[in-house]
mmCIF file of C-alpha atoms in Angstrom:
data_model
loop_
_atom_site.group_PDB
_atom_site.id
_atom_site.type_symbol
_atom_site.label_atom_id
_atom_site.label_comp_id
_atom_site.label_asym_id
_atom_site.label_seq_id
_atom_site.Cartn_x
_atom_site.Cartn_y
_atom_site.Cartn_z
ATOM 1 C CA MET A 1 8.726 -10.384 -21.514
ATOM 2 C CA LYS A 2 6.431 -12.889 -19.811
ATOM 3 C CA LEU A 3 7.977 -16.330 -19.464
ATOM 4 C CA SER A 4 4.720 -18.215 -20.083
ATOM 5 C CA GLY A 5 3.431 -16.179 -23.005
ATOM 6 C CA LEU A 6 -0.050 -16.339 -21.479
ATOM 7 C CA GLY A 7 -2.137 -13.196 -20.994
ATOM 8 C CA VAL A 8 -5.593 -11.859 -20.236
ATOM 9 C CA GLU A 9 -6.941 -13.358 -23.473
ATOM 10 C CA ASP A 10 -6.130 -16.821 -22.070
ATOM 11 C CA ALA A 11 -8.665 -16.542 -19.239
ATOM 12 C CA HIS A 12 -12.451 -16.653 -19.563
ATOM 13 C CA VAL A 13 -14.997 -15.444 -16.994
ATOM 14 C CA GLU A 14 -18.114 -17.615 -17.239
ATOM 15 C CA SER A 15 -20.154 -15.810 -14.594
ATOM 16 C CA GLU A 16 -19.961 -13.029 -12.010
ATOM 17 C CA GLU A 17 -22.041 -12.629 -8.838
ATOM 18 C CA ARG A 18 -21.959 -9.704 -6.405
ATOM 19 C CA VAL A 19 -21.811 -11.349 -2.977
ATOM 20 C CA TRP A 20 -21.417 -8.316 -0.748
ATOM 21 C CA SER A 21 -21.304 -4.555 -1.113
ATOM 22 C CA GLY A 22 -20.273 -2.623 1.982
ATOM 23 C CA PHE A 23 -16.978 -1.106 3.090
ATOM 24 C CA LEU A 24 -15.551 -3.749 0.759
ATOM 25 C CA LYS A 25 -17.117 -5.200 -2.383
ATOM 26 C CA LEU A 26 -16.915 -8.971 -2.803
ATOM 27 C CA CYS A 27 -17.673 -10.816 -6.051
ATOM 28 C CA ARG A 28 -17.769 -14.531 -6.853
ATOM 29 C CA TYR A 29 -16.543 -15.645 -10.280
ATOM 30 C CA LYS A 30 -16.588 -18.841 -12.276
ATOM 31 C CA VAL A 31 -13.489 -18.838 -14.484
ATOM 32 C CA ARG A 32 -11.442 -21.057 -16.765
ATOM 33 C CA HIS A 33 -7.889 -20.433 -17.927
ATOM 34 C CA ALA A 34 -5.346 -21.867 -20.342
ATOM 35 C CA LEU A 35 -2.884 -24.384 -18.901
ATOM 36 C CA PHE A 36 0.899 -24.224 -19.278
ATOM 37 C CA GLN A 37 0.946 -27.692 -20.887
ATOM 38 C CA GLY A 38 -1.927 -26.875 -23.234
ATOM 39 C CA GLY A 39 -5.711 -27.105 -23.001
ATOM 40 C CA TRP A 40 -7.957 -25.450 -20.461
ATOM 41 C CA SER A 41 -8.575 -25.756 -16.733
ATOM 42 C CA LYS A 42 -11.818 -26.970 -15.260
ATOM 43 C CA THR A 43 -14.244 -24.272 -14.113
ATOM 44 C CA LEU A 44 -12.883 -22.662 -10.962
ATOM 45 C CA VAL A 45 -14.916 -20.760 -8.367
ATOM 46 C CA ARG A 46 -13.029 -17.773 -6.948
ATOM 47 C CA GLU A 47 -14.015 -14.806 -4.781
ATOM 48 C CA ALA A 48 -12.284 -11.443 -5.107
ATOM 49 C CA VAL A 49 -12.496 -8.152 -3.241
ATOM 50 C CA LEU A 50 -12.880 -5.311 -5.734
ATOM 51 C CA ARG A 51 -11.128 -2.041 -4.889
ATOM 52 C CA VAL A 52 -10.088 1.092 -6.714
ATOM 53 C CA PRO A 53 -6.336 1.795 -6.975
ATOM 54 C CA SER A 54 -4.674 2.794 -3.719
ATOM 55 C CA VAL A 55 -1.640 4.938 -2.986
ATOM 56 C CA GLY A 56 1.072 4.863 -0.350
ATOM 57 C CA VAL A 57 3.772 7.401 0.468
ATOM 58 C CA LEU A 58 6.939 6.780 2.441
ATOM 59 C CA LEU A 59 7.836 10.157 3.938
ATOM 60 C CA TYR A 60 11.596 10.649 4.150
ATOM 61 C CA ASP A 61 13.767 13.534 5.327
ATOM 62 C CA PRO A 62 17.214 13.136 3.687
ATOM 63 C CA VAL A 63 18.678 15.929 5.826
ATOM 64 C CA LEU A 64 17.787 14.359 9.172
ATOM 65 C CA GLU A 65 17.793 10.811 7.716
ATOM 66 C CA LYS A 66 14.439 10.110 9.319
ATOM 67 C CA VAL A 67 11.172 8.616 8.126
ATOM 68 C CA VAL A 68 7.666 9.704 9.073
ATOM 69 C CA LEU A 69 5.348 6.758 9.715
ATOM 70 C CA VAL A 70 1.762 6.558 10.935
ATOM 71 C CA GLU A 71 0.134 4.265 13.504
ATOM 72 C CA GLN A 72 -3.527 3.264 13.330
ATOM 73 C CA PHE A 73 -6.013 0.497 14.121
ATOM 74 C CA ARG A 74 -6.487 -2.308 11.549
ATOM 75 C CA ILE A 75 -9.178 -5.020 11.663
ATOM 76 C CA GLY A 76 -7.125 -7.717 9.894
ATOM 77 C CA PRO A 77 -4.503 -8.334 12.602
ATOM 78 C CA LEU A 78 -7.208 -8.244 15.285
ATOM 79 C CA MET A 79 -8.937 -11.183 13.567
ATOM 80 C CA SER A 80 -5.617 -13.071 13.792
ATOM 81 C CA ASP A 81 -5.231 -12.257 17.512
ATOM 82 C CA ASP A 82 -2.355 -9.897 16.724
ATOM 83 C CA ASP A 83 -1.789 -6.314 17.845
ATOM 84 C CA PRO A 84 -4.201 -4.309 15.619
ATOM 85 C CA TRP A 85 -2.269 -1.031 15.861
ATOM 86 C CA LEU A 86 0.187 -1.074 12.974
ATOM 87 C CA LEU A 87 3.059 1.203 12.050
ATOM 88 C CA GLU A 88 2.546 2.034 8.372
ATOM 89 C CA ILE A 89 3.300 4.479 5.603
ATOM 90 C CA VAL A 90 0.696 7.094 4.703
ATOM 91 C CA ALA A 91 -1.895 5.497 2.391
ATOM 92 C CA GLY A 92 -5.350 5.983 0.910
ATOM 93 C CA ILE A 93 -7.635 5.112 -1.979
ATOM 94 C CA SER A 94 -8.372 7.170 -5.064
ATOM 95 C CA GLU A 95 -11.617 8.966 -5.837
ATOM 96 C CA PRO A 96 -13.199 9.041 -9.328
ATOM 97 C CA GLY A 97 -11.253 11.370 -11.635
ATOM 98 C CA GLU A 98 -8.448 11.882 -9.121
ATOM 99 C CA SER A 99 -4.844 11.313 -10.200
ATOM 100 C CA LEU A 100 -2.692 9.058 -8.050
ATOM 101 C CA GLU A 101 -0.266 11.921 -7.453
ATOM 102 C CA SER A 102 -3.053 14.124 -6.072
ATOM 103 C CA VAL A 103 -4.231 11.245 -3.862
ATOM 104 C CA ALA A 104 -0.718 10.989 -2.463
ATOM 105 C CA ILE A 105 -0.493 14.703 -1.633
ATOM 106 C CA ARG A 106 -3.992 14.723 -0.117
ATOM 107 C CA GLU A 107 -3.361 11.699 2.092
ATOM 108 C CA VAL A 108 -0.024 13.043 3.346
ATOM 109 C CA LYS A 109 -1.772 16.219 4.459
ATOM 110 C CA GLU A 110 -4.723 14.404 6.055
ATOM 111 C CA GLU A 111 -2.743 11.713 7.861
ATOM 112 C CA ALA A 112 0.558 13.392 8.737
ATOM 113 C CA ASP A 113 0.124 17.134 8.108
ATOM 114 C CA CYS A 114 3.372 17.231 6.112
ATOM 115 C CA GLU A 115 4.261 19.142 2.967
ATOM 116 C CA VAL A 116 5.783 17.023 0.198
ATOM 117 C CA LYS A 117 8.696 18.800 -1.493
ATOM 118 C CA HIS A 118 9.315 16.058 -4.075
ATOM 119 C CA LEU A 119 7.144 13.046 -4.921
ATOM 120 C CA LEU A 120 9.128 10.146 -6.389
ATOM 121 C CA PRO A 121 7.452 7.058 -7.920
ATOM 122 C CA VAL A 122 8.765 3.777 -6.484
ATOM 123 C CA SER A 123 6.598 0.856 -7.627
ATOM 124 C CA ASN A 124 3.078 -0.174 -8.627
ATOM 125 C CA PHE A 125 2.066 -3.647 -7.462
ATOM 126 C CA TYR A 126 -0.845 -5.919 -6.574
ATOM 127 C CA VAL A 127 -1.425 -6.046 -2.815
ATOM 128 C CA SER A 128 -2.767 -9.620 -2.680
ATOM 129 C CA PRO A 129 -3.470 -10.920 -6.201
ATOM 130 C CA GLY A 130 -5.090 -14.132 -4.997
ATOM 131 C CA ALA A 131 -7.797 -12.179 -3.192
ATOM 132 C CA THR A 132 -8.219 -8.680 -4.663
ATOM 133 C CA ASN A 133 -7.757 -6.603 -7.825
ATOM 134 C CA GLU A 134 -6.290 -3.740 -5.797
ATOM 135 C CA ARG A 135 -3.125 -2.178 -7.165
ATOM 136 C CA PHE A 136 -0.920 -0.107 -4.874
ATOM 137 C CA MET A 137 1.049 2.856 -6.214
ATOM 138 C CA LEU A 138 4.010 3.453 -3.928
ATOM 139 C CA TYR A 139 5.795 6.813 -3.734
ATOM 140 C CA CYS A 140 8.583 8.301 -1.691
ATOM 141 C CA GLY A 141 7.789 11.807 -0.505
ATOM 142 C CA ILE A 142 10.675 14.098 0.444
ATOM 143 C CA VAL A 143 9.688 16.137 3.511
ATOM 144 C CA ASP A 144 11.045 18.208 6.370
ATOM 145 C CA ALA A 145 10.487 15.985 9.400
ATOM 146 C CA SER A 146 11.824 18.445 11.964
ATOM 147 C CA SER A 147 8.360 19.431 13.207
ATOM 148 C CA ALA A 148 6.392 16.288 12.289
ATOM 149 C CA GLY A 149 4.250 14.581 14.899
ATOM 150 C CA GLY A 150 0.782 14.621 16.403
ATOM 151 C CA VAL A 151 -2.564 12.893 15.876
ATOM 152 C CA TYR A 152 -4.480 13.366 12.627
ATOM 153 C CA GLY A 153 -7.059 11.742 10.352
ATOM 154 C CA LEU A 154 -10.653 12.443 9.314
ATOM 155 C CA ALA A 155 -13.132 11.882 12.124
ATOM 156 C CA GLU A 156 -15.952 11.260 9.636
ATOM 157 C CA GLU A 157 -13.973 8.322 8.262
ATOM 158 C CA GLY A 158 -13.221 6.926 11.714
ATOM 159 C CA GLU A 159 -9.528 7.749 11.420
ATOM 160 C CA ASP A 160 -7.363 8.098 14.530
ATOM 161 C CA ILE A 161 -3.771 8.333 13.292
ATOM 162 C CA ARG A 162 -0.637 8.993 15.341
ATOM 163 C CA VAL A 163 2.483 10.245 13.540
ATOM 164 C CA HIS A 164 5.907 8.867 14.452
ATOM 165 C CA VAL A 165 9.314 10.159 13.345
ATOM 166 C CA LEU A 166 12.024 7.491 13.335
ATOM 167 C CA ALA A 167 15.666 7.334 12.344
ATOM 168 C CA VAL A 168 15.984 5.218 9.202
ATOM 169 C CA GLU A 169 18.238 2.718 10.962
ATOM 170 C CA GLU A 170 15.578 2.171 13.628
ATOM 171 C CA ALA A 171 12.876 1.699 10.989
ATOM 172 C CA TRP A 172 15.002 -0.859 9.135
ATOM 173 C CA GLN A 173 15.593 -2.733 12.405
ATOM 174 C CA MET A 174 11.825 -2.792 13.016
ATOM 175 C CA VAL A 175 11.348 -4.461 9.625
ATOM 176 C CA GLU A 176 13.980 -7.062 10.473
ATOM 177 C CA ASP A 177 12.546 -7.941 13.885
ATOM 178 C CA GLY A 178 8.911 -7.932 12.747
ATOM 179 C CA ARG A 179 7.636 -4.862 14.548
ATOM 180 C CA ILE A 180 6.763 -3.442 11.134
ATOM 181 C CA SER A 181 4.711 -6.242 9.597
ATOM 182 C CA ASN A 182 2.612 -4.826 6.756
ATOM 183 C CA ALA A 183 3.659 -5.282 3.138
ATOM 184 C CA PRO A 184 3.561 -1.666 1.829
ATOM 185 C CA ALA A 185 5.749 -0.389 4.672
ATOM 186 C CA ILE A 186 8.191 -3.266 4.281
ATOM 187 C CA VAL A 187 8.463 -2.762 0.509
ATOM 188 C CA ALA A 188 8.915 0.989 0.976
ATOM 189 C CA LEU A 189 11.565 0.725 3.689
ATOM 190 C CA GLN A 190 13.518 -1.965 1.858
ATOM 191 C CA TRP A 191 13.478 0.253 -1.241
ATOM 192 C CA LEU A 192 14.762 3.132 0.880
ATOM 193 C CA ARG A 193 17.539 0.947 2.235
ATOM 194 C CA LEU A 194 18.701 0.283 -1.320
ATOM 195 C CA ASN A 195 18.246 3.814 -2.632
ATOM 196 C CA HIS A 196 18.642 6.284 0.234
ATOM 197 C CA GLY A 197 22.121 7.283 -0.937
ATOM 198 C CA GLU A 198 20.688 8.659 -4.173
ATOM 199 C CA LEU A 199 18.149 10.735 -2.238
ATOM 200 C CA LYS A 200 20.940 12.920 -0.877
ATOM 201 C CA ASP A 201 20.494 14.851 -4.137
ATOM 202 C CA TYR A 202 17.312 16.257 -2.611
ATOM 203 C CA VAL A 203 19.121 17.786 0.378
ATOM 204 C CA GLN A 204 18.792 21.552 0.110
#
């Protein structure tokens, strides 16, 4: 139940303009929306990055109690004068007609060269709703991390991805002290902290 009772029918798009179409697609909108106290807002001008749904997979080995994370270059932190090499979960965007589950399996193979034994849905959320329509489907993938490691990624997509295998306690500490600083990885690892006991059922 939504507390406000407002929904998509309570917003009106007056105009849409494609501002940029490259690696990202940027549109400018003029919109009005219903107000909590009644009536309508003035016309607002908002830009939004349009993206297809994306997928992330936290790779976890419940036998070794280790997670498999990937490290790669990201432009966003560089523009904030931060370290642009981030420790993340495996992630990628969907292609037309491709199920989110198949995206997850494909990206795990491309980025970490791991085989997913069980794929468990965790959450589906907006990455940054004030700036983009992108929704992020988060999974936990049960894997054997005993031989994980190396450098992977598709050269034609400019990917240069190093695989790291960490004890879960170390990964949780990296969230707490800020060494892991991207939202999907934080959400995934906090979920694992709450639910890792139940994943012992997948130990074979």
